[in-house]
C-alpha positions in Angstrom: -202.5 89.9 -109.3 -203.6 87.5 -112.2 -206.5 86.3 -110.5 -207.6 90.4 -110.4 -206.7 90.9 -113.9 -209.5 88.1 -114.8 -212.0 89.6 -112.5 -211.6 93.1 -113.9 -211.6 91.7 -117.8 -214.7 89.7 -117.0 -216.3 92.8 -115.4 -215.6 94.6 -118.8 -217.8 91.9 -120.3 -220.0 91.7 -118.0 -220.7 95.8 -117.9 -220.1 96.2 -121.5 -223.1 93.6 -121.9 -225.2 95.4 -119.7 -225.0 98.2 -122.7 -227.2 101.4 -120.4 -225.4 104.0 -120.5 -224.2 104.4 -116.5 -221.9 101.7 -117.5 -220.4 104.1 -120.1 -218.0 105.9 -117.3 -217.0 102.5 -115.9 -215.7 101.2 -119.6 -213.8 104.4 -119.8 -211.8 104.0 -115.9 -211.0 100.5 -116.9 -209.4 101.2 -120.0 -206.7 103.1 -118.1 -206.7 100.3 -114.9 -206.7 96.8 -117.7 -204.2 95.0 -117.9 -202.8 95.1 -122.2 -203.7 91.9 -121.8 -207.7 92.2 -121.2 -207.9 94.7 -123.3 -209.7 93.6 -126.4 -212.6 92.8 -124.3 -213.1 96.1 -123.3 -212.6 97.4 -126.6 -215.1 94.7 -127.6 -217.6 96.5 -124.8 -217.0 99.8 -125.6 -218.1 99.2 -129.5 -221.5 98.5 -128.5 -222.0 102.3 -127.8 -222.5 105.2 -129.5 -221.0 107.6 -127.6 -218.2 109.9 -128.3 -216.5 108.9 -125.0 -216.5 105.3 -126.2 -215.1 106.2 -129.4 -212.7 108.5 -127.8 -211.7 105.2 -125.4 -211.3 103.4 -128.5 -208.7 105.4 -130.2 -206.8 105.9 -127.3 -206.5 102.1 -126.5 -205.5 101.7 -130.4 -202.8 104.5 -129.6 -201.7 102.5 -126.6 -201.9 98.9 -128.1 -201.3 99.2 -131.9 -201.2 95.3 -131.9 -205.4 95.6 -131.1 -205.5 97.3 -134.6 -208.2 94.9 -135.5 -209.9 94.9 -132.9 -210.3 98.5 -132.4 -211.5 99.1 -135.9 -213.8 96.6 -135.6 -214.9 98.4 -132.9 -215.1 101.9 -134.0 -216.9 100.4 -137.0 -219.7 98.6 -135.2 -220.3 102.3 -133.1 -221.7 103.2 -136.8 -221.5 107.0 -135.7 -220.1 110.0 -137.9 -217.5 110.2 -135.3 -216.3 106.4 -135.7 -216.0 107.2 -139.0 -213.8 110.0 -138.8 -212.1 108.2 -136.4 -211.9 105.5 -138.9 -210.8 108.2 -141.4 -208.1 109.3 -139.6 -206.4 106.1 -139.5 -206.2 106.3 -143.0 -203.1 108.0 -142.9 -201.6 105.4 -140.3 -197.9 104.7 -140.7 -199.2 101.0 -140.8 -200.3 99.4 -144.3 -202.6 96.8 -142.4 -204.2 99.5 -140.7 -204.9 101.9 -143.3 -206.4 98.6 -145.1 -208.6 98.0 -142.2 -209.7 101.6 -141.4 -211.0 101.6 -145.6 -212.9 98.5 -145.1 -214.7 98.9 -141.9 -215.9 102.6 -143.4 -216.8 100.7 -146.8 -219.1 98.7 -144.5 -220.2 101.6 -142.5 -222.5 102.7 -145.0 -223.8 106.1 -143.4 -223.0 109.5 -144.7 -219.9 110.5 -142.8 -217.8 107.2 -144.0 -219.0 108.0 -147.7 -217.9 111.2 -147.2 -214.5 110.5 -145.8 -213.6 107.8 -148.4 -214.7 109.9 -151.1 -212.3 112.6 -149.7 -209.4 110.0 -148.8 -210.0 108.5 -152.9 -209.6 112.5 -154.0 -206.9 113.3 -152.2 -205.3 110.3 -153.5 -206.0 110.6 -157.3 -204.1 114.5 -156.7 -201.0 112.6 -155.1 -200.7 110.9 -158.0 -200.8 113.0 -159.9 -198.3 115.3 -158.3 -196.0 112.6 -158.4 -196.6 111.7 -162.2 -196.1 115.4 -162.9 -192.5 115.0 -160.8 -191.6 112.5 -162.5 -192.1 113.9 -165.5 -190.4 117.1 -164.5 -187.5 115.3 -163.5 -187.5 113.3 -167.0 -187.3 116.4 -168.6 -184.5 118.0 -166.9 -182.6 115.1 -167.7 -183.0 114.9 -170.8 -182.5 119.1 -171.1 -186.0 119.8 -172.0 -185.5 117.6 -175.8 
């Protein structure tokens, strides 16, 4: 059993680093058939294409393995695609600090339309948090104080 775990995460490499596109399909079947374990090398192989089906891999193997946060994002982020990136922008709004921290670097380092985009949005909606809690906080100062 371990000895097939290492032949199926050195396949990943091996058919990830083929890159064509037939080996697309073959990425996607193993993410379900890996081992947690030999994962990150298939998330490693499945950044090097642009596909939507790769990025879709991605996110679901972050979903399965939160502890390959790192990894994934790196991944999503090498893909360079508008639907990395709103991949990418999605975890913005992860329950997880480090990941929401991650997810804003790799699409500062994007650099393509769709990540500018999303972290112009994310820094918007932001700035209007704030100030609906300022403007809470303030409400609730001056009920306590009986409007003086």
């Amino acid at each position: 059993p371990k000895l097939d775990a290492e032949v199926r995460r050195m396949a990943a490499a091996g058919i990830g680093n083929y890159g064509a596109e037939e080996a697309l399909p073959i990425l996607t079947r193993l993410a379900d058939e890996l081992a947690p374990s030999a994962r990150s090398t298939l998330i490693t192989a499945l950044g090097r294409f642009k596909e939507d089906e790769a990025t879709n891999t991605i996110v679901k193997l972050l979903k399965q393995e939160p502890s390959q946060a790192s990894m994934c994002v790196y991944a999503l982020q090498r893909q360079r695609t508008a639907v990395a990136a709103r991949a990418l922008g999605e975890l913005l709004e992860s329950d997880t600090a480090s990941v929401r921290r991650l997810a804003k670097s790799a699409l500062q380092r994007m650099r393509i339309p769709a990540a500018k985009e999303i972290l112009a949005e994310a820094e918007k909606k932001a700035a209007e948090e704030e100030k609906e809690g300022q403007q809470e906080v303030e409400a609730a100062a001056e009920s306590e104080t009986g409007g003086r």
